[in-house]
mmCIF file with all atom_site columns, C-alpha atoms in Angstrom:
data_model
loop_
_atom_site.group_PDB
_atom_site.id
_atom_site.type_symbol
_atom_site.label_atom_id
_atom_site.label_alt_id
_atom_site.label_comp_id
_atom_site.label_asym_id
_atom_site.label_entity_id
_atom_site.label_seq_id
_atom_site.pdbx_PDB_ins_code
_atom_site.Cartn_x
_atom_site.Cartn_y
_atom_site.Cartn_z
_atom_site.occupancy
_atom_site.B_iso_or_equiv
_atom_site.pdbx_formal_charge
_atom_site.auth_seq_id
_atom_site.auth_comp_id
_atom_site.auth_asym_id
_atom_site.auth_atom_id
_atom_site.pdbx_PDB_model_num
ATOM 1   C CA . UNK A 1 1   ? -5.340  6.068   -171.950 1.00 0.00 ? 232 UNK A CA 1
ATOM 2   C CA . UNK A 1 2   ? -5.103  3.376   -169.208 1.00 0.00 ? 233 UNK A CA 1
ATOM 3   C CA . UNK A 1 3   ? -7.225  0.015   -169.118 1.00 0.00 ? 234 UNK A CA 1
ATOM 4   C CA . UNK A 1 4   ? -6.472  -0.093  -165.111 1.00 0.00 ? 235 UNK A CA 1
ATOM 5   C CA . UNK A 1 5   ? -5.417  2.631   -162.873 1.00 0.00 ? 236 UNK A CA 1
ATOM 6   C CA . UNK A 1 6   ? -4.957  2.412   -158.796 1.00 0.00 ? 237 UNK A CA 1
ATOM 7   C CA . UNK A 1 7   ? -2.940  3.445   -156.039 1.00 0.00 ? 238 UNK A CA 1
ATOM 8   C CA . UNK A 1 8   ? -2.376  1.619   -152.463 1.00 0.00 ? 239 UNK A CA 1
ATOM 9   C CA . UNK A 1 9   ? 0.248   2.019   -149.408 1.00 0.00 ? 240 UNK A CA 1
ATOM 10  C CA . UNK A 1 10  ? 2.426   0.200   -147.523 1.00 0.00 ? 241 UNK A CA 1
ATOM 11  C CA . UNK A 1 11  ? 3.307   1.332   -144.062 1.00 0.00 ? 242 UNK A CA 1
ATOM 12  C CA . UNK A 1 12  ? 6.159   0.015   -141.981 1.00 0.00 ? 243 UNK A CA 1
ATOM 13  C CA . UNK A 1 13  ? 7.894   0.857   -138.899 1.00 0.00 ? 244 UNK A CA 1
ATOM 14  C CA . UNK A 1 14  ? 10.361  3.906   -140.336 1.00 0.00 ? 245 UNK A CA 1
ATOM 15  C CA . UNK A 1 15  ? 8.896   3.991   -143.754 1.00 0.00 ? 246 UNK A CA 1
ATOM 16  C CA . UNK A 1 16  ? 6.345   3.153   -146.195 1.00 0.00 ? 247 UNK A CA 1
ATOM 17  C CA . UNK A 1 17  ? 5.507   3.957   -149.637 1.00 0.00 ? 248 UNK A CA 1
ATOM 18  C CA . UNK A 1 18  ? 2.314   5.218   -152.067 1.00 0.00 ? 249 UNK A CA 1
ATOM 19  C CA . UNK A 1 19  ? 2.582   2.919   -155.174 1.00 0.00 ? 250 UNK A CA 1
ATOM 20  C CA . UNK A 1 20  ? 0.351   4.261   -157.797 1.00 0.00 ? 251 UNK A CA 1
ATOM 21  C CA . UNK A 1 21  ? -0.083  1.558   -160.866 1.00 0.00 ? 252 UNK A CA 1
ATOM 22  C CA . UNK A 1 22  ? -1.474  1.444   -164.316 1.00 0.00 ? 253 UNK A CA 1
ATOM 23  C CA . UNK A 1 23  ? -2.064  -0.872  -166.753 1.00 0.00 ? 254 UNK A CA 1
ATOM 24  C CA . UNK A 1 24  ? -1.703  1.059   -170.208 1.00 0.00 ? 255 UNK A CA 1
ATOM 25  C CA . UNK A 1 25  ? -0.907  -0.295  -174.034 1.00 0.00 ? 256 UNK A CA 1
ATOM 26  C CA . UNK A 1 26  ? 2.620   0.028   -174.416 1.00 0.00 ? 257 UNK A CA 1
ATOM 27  C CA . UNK A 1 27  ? 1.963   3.098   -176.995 1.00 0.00 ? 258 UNK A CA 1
ATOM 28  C CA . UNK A 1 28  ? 0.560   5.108   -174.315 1.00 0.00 ? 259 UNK A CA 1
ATOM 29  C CA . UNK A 1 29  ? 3.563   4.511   -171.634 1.00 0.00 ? 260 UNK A CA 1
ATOM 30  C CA . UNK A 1 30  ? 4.937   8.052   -171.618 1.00 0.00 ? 261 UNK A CA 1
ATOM 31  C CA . UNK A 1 31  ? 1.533   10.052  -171.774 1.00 0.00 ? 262 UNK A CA 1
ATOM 32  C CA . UNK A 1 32  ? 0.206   8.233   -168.837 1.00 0.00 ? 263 UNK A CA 1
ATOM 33  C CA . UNK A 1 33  ? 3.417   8.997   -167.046 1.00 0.00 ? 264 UNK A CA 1
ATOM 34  C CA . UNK A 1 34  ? 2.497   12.914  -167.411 1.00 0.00 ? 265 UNK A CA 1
ATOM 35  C CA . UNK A 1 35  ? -0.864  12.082  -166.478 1.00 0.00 ? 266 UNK A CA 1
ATOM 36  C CA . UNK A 1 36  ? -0.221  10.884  -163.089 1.00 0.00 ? 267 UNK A CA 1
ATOM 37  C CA . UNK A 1 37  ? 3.303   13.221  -162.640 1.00 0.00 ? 268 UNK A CA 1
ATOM 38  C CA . UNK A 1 38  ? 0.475   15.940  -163.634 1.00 0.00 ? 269 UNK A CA 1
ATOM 39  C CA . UNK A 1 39  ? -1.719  14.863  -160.687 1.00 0.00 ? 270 UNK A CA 1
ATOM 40  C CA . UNK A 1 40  ? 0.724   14.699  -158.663 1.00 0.00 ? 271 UNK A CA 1
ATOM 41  C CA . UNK A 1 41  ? 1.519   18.129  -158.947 1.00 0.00 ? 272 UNK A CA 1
ATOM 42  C CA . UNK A 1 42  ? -1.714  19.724  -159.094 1.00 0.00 ? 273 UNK A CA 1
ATOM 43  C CA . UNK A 1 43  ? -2.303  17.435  -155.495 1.00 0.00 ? 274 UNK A CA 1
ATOM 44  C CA . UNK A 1 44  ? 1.202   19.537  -154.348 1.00 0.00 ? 275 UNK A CA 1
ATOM 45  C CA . UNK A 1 45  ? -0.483  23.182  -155.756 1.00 0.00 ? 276 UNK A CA 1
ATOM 46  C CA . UNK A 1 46  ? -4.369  23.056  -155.710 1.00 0.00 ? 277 UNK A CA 1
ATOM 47  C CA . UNK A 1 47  ? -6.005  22.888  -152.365 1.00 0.00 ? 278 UNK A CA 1
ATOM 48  C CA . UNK A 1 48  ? -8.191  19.747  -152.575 1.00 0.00 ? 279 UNK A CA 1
ATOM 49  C CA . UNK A 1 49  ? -12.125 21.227  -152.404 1.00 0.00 ? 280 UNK A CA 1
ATOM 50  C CA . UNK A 1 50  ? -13.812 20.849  -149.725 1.00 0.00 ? 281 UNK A CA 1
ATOM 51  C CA . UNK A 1 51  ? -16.477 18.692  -151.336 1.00 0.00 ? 282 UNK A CA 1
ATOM 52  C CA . UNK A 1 52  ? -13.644 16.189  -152.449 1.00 0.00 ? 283 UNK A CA 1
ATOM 53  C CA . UNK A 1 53  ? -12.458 16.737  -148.554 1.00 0.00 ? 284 UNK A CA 1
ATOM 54  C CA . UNK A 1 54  ? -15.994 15.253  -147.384 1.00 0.00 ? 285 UNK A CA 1
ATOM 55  C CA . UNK A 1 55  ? -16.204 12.918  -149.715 1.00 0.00 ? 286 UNK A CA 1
ATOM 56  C CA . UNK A 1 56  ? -13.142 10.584  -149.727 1.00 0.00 ? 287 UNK A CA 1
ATOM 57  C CA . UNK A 1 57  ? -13.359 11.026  -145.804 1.00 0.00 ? 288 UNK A CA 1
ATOM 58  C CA . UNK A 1 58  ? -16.656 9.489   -145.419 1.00 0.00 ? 289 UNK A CA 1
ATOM 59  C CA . UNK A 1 59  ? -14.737 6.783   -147.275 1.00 0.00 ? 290 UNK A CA 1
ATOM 60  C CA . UNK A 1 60  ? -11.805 6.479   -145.212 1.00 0.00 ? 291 UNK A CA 1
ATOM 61  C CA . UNK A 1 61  ? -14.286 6.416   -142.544 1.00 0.00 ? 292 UNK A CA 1
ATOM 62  C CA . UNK A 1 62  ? -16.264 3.425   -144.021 1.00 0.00 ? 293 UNK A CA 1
ATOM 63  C CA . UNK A 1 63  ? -13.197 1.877   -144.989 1.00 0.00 ? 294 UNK A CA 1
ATOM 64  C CA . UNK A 1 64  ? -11.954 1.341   -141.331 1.00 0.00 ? 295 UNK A CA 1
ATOM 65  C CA . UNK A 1 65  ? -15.577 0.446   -139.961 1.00 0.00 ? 296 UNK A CA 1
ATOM 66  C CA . UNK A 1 66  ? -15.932 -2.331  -143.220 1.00 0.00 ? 297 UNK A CA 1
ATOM 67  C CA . UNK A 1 67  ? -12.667 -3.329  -142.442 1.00 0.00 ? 298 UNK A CA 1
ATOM 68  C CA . UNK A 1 68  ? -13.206 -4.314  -139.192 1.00 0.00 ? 299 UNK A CA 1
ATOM 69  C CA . UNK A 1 69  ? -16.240 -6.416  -139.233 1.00 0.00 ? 300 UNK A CA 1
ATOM 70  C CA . UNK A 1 70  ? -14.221 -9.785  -139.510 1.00 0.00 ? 301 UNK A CA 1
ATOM 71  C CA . UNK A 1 71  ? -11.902 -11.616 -136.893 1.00 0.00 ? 302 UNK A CA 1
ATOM 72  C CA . UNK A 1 72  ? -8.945  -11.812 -139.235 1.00 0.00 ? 303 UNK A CA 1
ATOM 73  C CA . UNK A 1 73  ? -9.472  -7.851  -139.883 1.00 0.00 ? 304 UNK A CA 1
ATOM 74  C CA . UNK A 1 74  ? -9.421  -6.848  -136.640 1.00 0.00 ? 305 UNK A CA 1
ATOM 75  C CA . UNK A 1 75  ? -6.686  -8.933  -135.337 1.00 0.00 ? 306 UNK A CA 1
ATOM 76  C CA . UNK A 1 76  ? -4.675  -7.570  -138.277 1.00 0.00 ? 307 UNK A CA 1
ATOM 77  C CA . UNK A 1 77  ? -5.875  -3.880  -137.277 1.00 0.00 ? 308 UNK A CA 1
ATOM 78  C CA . UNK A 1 78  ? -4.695  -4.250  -133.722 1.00 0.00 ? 309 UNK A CA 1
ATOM 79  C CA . UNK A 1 79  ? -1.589  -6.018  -135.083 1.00 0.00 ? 310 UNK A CA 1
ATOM 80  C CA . UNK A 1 80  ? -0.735  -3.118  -136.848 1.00 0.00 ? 311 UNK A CA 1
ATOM 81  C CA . UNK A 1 81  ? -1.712  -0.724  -134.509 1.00 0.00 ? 312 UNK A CA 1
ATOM 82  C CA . UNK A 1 82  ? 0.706   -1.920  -131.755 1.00 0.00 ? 313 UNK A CA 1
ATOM 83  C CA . UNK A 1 83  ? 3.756   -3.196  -134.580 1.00 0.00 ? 314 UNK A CA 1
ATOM 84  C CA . UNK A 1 84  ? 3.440   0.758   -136.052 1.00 0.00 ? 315 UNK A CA 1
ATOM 85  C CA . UNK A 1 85  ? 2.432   3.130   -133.219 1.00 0.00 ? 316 UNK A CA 1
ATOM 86  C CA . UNK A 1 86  ? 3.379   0.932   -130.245 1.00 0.00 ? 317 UNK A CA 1
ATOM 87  C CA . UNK A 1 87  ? -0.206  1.471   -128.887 1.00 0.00 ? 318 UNK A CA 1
ATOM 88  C CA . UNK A 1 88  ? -3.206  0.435   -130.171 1.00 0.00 ? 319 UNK A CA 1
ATOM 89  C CA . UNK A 1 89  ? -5.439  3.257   -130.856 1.00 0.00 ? 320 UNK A CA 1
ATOM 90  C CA . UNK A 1 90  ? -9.668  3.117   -130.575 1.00 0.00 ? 321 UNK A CA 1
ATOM 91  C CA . UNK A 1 91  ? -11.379 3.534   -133.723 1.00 0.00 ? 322 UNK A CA 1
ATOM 92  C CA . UNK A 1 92  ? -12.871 6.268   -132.683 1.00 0.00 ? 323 UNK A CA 1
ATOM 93  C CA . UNK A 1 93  ? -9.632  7.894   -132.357 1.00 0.00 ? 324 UNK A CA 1
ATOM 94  C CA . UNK A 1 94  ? -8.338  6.818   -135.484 1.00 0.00 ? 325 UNK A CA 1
ATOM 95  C CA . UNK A 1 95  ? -11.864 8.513   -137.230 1.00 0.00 ? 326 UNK A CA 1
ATOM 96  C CA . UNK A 1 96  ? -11.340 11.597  -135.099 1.00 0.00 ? 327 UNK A CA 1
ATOM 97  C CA . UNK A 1 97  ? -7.193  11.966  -136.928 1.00 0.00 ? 328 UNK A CA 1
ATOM 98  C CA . UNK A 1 98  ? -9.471  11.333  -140.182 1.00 0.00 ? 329 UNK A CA 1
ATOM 99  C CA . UNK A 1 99  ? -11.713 14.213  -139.311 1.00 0.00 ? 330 UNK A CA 1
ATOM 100 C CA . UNK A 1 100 ? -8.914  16.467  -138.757 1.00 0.00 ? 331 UNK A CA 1
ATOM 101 C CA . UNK A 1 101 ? -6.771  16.706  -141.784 1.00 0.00 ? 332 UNK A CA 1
ATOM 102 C CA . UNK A 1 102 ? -7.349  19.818  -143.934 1.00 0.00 ? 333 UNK A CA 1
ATOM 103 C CA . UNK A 1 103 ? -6.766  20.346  -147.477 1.00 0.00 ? 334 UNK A CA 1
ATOM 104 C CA . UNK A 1 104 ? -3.390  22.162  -146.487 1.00 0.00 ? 335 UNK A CA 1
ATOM 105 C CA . UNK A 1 105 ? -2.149  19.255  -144.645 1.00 0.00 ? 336 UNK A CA 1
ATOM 106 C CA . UNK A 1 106 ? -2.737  17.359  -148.054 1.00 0.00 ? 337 UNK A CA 1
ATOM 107 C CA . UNK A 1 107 ? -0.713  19.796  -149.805 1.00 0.00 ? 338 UNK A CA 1
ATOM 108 C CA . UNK A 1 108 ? 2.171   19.869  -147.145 1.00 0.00 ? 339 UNK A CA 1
ATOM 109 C CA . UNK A 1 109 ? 2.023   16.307  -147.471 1.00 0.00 ? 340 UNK A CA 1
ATOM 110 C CA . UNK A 1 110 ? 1.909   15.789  -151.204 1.00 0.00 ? 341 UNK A CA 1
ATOM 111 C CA . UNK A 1 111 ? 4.450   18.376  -151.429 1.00 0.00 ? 342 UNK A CA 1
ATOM 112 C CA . UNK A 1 112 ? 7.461   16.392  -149.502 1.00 0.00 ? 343 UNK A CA 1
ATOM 113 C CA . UNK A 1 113 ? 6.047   12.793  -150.511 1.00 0.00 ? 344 UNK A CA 1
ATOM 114 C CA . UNK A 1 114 ? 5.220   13.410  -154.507 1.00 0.00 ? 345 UNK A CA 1
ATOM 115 C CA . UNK A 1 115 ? 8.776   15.788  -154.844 1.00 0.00 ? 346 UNK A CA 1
ATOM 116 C CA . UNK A 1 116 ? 10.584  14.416  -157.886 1.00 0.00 ? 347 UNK A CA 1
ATOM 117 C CA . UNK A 1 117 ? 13.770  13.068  -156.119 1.00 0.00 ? 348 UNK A CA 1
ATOM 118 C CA . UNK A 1 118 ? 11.441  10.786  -154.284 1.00 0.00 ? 349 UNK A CA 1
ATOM 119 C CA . UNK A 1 119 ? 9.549   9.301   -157.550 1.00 0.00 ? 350 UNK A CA 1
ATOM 120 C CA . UNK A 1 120 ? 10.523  5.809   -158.164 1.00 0.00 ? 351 UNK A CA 1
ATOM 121 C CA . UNK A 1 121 ? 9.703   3.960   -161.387 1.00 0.00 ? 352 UNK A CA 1
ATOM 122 C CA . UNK A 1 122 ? 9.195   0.086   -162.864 1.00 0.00 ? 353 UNK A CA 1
ATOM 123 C CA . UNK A 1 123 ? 7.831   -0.672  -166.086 1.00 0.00 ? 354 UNK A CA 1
ATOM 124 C CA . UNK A 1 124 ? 6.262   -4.505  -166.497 1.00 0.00 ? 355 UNK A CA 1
ATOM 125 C CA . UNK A 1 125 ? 6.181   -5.244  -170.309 1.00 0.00 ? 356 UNK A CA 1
ATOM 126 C CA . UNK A 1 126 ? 6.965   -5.311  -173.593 1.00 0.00 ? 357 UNK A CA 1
ATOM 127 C CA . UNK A 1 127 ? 8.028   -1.614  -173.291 1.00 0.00 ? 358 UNK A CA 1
ATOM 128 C CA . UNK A 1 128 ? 11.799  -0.298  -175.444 1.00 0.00 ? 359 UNK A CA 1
ATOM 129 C CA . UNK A 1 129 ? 14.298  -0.294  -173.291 1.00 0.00 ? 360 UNK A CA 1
ATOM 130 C CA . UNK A 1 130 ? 16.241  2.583   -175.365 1.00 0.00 ? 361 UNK A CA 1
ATOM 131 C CA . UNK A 1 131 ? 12.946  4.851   -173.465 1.00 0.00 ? 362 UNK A CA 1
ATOM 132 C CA . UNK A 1 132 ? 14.235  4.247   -170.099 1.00 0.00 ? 363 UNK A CA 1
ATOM 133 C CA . UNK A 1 133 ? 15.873  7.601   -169.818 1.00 0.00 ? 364 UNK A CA 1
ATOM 134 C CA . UNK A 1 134 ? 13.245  9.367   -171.293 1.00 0.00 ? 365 UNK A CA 1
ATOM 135 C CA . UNK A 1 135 ? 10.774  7.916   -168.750 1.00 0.00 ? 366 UNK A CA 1
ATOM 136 C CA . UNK A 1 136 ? 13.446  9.120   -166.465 1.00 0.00 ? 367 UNK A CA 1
ATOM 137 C CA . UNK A 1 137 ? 12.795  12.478  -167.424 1.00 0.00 ? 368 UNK A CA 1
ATOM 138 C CA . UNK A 1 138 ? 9.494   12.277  -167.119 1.00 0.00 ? 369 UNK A CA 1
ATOM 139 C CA . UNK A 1 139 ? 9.623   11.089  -163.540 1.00 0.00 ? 370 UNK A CA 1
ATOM 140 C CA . UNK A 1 140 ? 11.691  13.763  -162.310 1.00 0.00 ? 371 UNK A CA 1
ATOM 141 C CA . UNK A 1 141 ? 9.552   16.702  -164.461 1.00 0.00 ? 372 UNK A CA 1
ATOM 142 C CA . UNK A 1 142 ? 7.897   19.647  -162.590 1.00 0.00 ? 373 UNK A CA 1
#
């Protein structure tokens, strides 16, 4: 269905935002819509297993010891540290937060952040323009 599929975040001061992005053939535009609005909700209705728990993180965890191997990363690390949180917190602290969050604080999450009058769409490409309102509706489903 999609050729490329990823998701990143931006955090600011007061907000931020979870951008999730595919790269699909034009033909497949609304069904990988549902895909990802359907993941979305299962994230807002399925406690994530605990396995899955463990798993992504040990890579969260990795992820913020990689990251900070090189002088640019950490300076950009502490940067953001004091620009969001006005303190700069020890890695170890940060890990121990990542320890901490349960599969219901995923759901709580998920829940408020992946609710339908917060879903925000932009389609790159050779895509009808008559579908906008259908993609619309798709968006704001479940």
């Amino acid at each position: 269905m999609a050729y490329d599929i990823g998701s990143y975040f931006n955090s600011y001061y007061e907000t931020g935002s979870l951008v999730i992005s595919a790269g699909v053939d034009p033909s497949q535009t609304a069904a990988a819509i549902k895909a990802i609005i359907n993941e979305l909700h299962r994230l807002c209705e399925t406690p994530v297993r605990a396995d899955e728990l463990n798993r992504i993180k040990a890579y969260v965890r990795g992820g913020i010891l990689l990251v900070l191997e090189g002088t640019q990363q950490v300076v950009s690390w502490l940067g953001s540290q004091e620009s969001l949180r006005n303190k700069i917190m020890a890695v170890n602290e940060m890990i121990a937060h990542v320890d901490a969050v349960t599969s219901q604080d995923i759901q709580r999450v998920a829940q408020f952040c992946f609710a339908p009058e917060w879903r925000r769409l932009a389609i790159i490409g050779p895509d009808d323009t008559d579908q906008a309102e259908r993609f619309g509706q798709l968006l704001r489903s479940r």
